[in-house]
Amino acid sequence: MKNLKRITNLMKNLKIRSQMKMKNRKIRLQFLVKSLGIPLLFLWTNMKIL
């Protein structure tokens, strides 16, 4: 009985950890897009003007 509880807790922790990893990856992706997207947009608008 005790072991079952421990196993379910471990599973829960793993699930939470994997969800956190996914969230972090999404946030990192958004950050990359923002940091790369702004200069690219700036360059693109300059090209349009020229």
JSON list of C-alpha atoms in Angstrom, two decimals, residues 4-47:
[
{"chain": "A", "resi": 4, "resn": "LEU", "atom": "CA", "xyz": [1.76, 2.21, -4.39]},
{"chain": "A", "resi": 5, "resn": "LYS", "atom": "CA", "xyz": [1.41, 5.68, -2.91]},
{"chain": "A", "resi": 6, "resn": "ARG", "atom": "CA", "xyz": [5.10, 6.35, -3.46]},
{"chain": "A", "resi": 7, "resn": "ILE", "atom": "CA", "xyz": [4.87, 5.18, -7.09]},
{"chain": "A", "resi": 8, "resn": "THR", "atom": "CA", "xyz": [1.85, 7.37, -7.81]},
{"chain": "A", "resi": 9, "resn": "ASN", "atom": "CA", "xyz": [3.65, 10.34, -6.27]},
{"chain": "A", "resi": 10, "resn": "LEU", "atom": "CA", "xyz": [6.68, 9.66, -8.45]},
{"chain": "A", "resi": 11, "resn": "MET", "atom": "CA", "xyz": [4.45, 9.48, -11.51]},
{"chain": "A", "resi": 12, "resn": "LYS", "atom": "CA", "xyz": [2.79, 12.77, -10.57]},
{"chain": "A", "resi": 13, "resn": "ASN", "atom": "CA", "xyz": [6.17, 14.44, -10.11]},
{"chain": "A", "resi": 14, "resn": "LEU", "atom": "CA", "xyz": [7.37, 13.13, -13.47]},
{"chain": "A", "resi": 15, "resn": "LYS", "atom": "CA", "xyz": [4.22, 14.40, -15.17]},
{"chain": "A", "resi": 16, "resn": "ILE", "atom": "CA", "xyz": [4.60, 17.84, -13.58]},
{"chain": "A", "resi": 17, "resn": "ARG", "atom": "CA", "xyz": [8.30, 17.95, -14.49]},
{"chain": "A", "resi": 18, "resn": "SER", "atom": "CA", "xyz": [7.64, 17.06, -18.12]},
{"chain": "A", "resi": 19, "resn": "GLN", "atom": "CA", "xyz": [4.91, 19.71, -18.32]},
{"chain": "A", "resi": 20, "resn": "MET", "atom": "CA", "xyz": [7.34, 22.28, -16.90]},
{"chain": "A", "resi": 21, "resn": "LYS", "atom": "CA", "xyz": [9.94, 21.29, -19.50]},
{"chain": "A", "resi": 22, "resn": "MET", "atom": "CA", "xyz": [7.40, 21.77, -22.28]},
{"chain": "A", "resi": 23, "resn": "LYS", "atom": "CA", "xyz": [6.42, 25.17, -20.87]},
{"chain": "A", "resi": 24, "resn": "ASN", "atom": "CA", "xyz": [10.06, 26.23, -20.63]},
{"chain": "A", "resi": 25, "resn": "ARG", "atom": "CA", "xyz": [10.65, 25.12, -24.22]},
{"chain": "A", "resi": 26, "resn": "LYS", "atom": "CA", "xyz": [7.64, 27.12, -25.42]},
{"chain": "A", "resi": 27, "resn": "ILE", "atom": "CA", "xyz": [8.79, 30.20, -23.52]},
{"chain": "A", "resi": 28, "resn": "ARG", "atom": "CA", "xyz": [12.32, 29.81, -24.92]},
{"chain": "A", "resi": 29, "resn": "LEU", "atom": "CA", "xyz": [10.92, 29.48, -28.44]},
{"chain": "A", "resi": 30, "resn": "GLN", "atom": "CA", "xyz": [8.78, 32.60, -28.01]},
{"chain": "A", "resi": 31, "resn": "PHE", "atom": "CA", "xyz": [11.82, 34.49, -26.69]},
{"chain": "A", "resi": 32, "resn": "LEU", "atom": "CA", "xyz": [13.91, 33.38, -29.68]},
{"chain": "A", "resi": 33, "resn": "VAL", "atom": "CA", "xyz": [11.16, 34.40, -32.09]},
{"chain": "A", "resi": 34, "resn": "LYS", "atom": "CA", "xyz": [10.88, 37.80, -30.43]},
{"chain": "A", "resi": 35, "resn": "SER", "atom": "CA", "xyz": [14.63, 38.44, -30.26]},
{"chain": "A", "resi": 36, "resn": "LEU", "atom": "CA", "xyz": [15.15, 37.32, -33.86]},
{"chain": "A", "resi": 37, "resn": "GLY", "atom": "CA", "xyz": [11.85, 38.59, -35.25]},
{"chain": "A", "resi": 38, "resn": "ILE", "atom": "CA", "xyz": [12.28, 42.26, -34.30]},
{"chain": "A", "resi": 39, "resn": "PRO", "atom": "CA", "xyz": [15.63, 42.79, -36.11]},
{"chain": "A", "resi": 40, "resn": "LEU", "atom": "CA", "xyz": [14.33, 40.77, -39.07]},
{"chain": "A", "resi": 41, "resn": "LEU", "atom": "CA", "xyz": [11.20, 42.91, -39.25]},
{"chain": "A", "resi": 42, "resn": "PHE", "atom": "CA", "xyz": [13.34, 46.04, -39.00]},
{"chain": "A", "resi": 43, "resn": "LEU", "atom": "CA", "xyz": [15.60, 44.83, -41.83]},
{"chain": "A", "resi": 44, "resn": "TRP", "atom": "CA", "xyz": [12.59, 43.87, -43.92]},
{"chain": "A", "resi": 45, "resn": "THR", "atom": "CA", "xyz": [10.93, 47.30, -43.52]},
{"chain": "A", "resi": 46, "resn": "ASN", "atom": "CA", "xyz": [14.24, 48.98, -44.43]},
{"chain": "A", "resi": 47, "resn": "MET", "atom": "CA", "xyz": [14.47, 46.81, -47.55]}
]
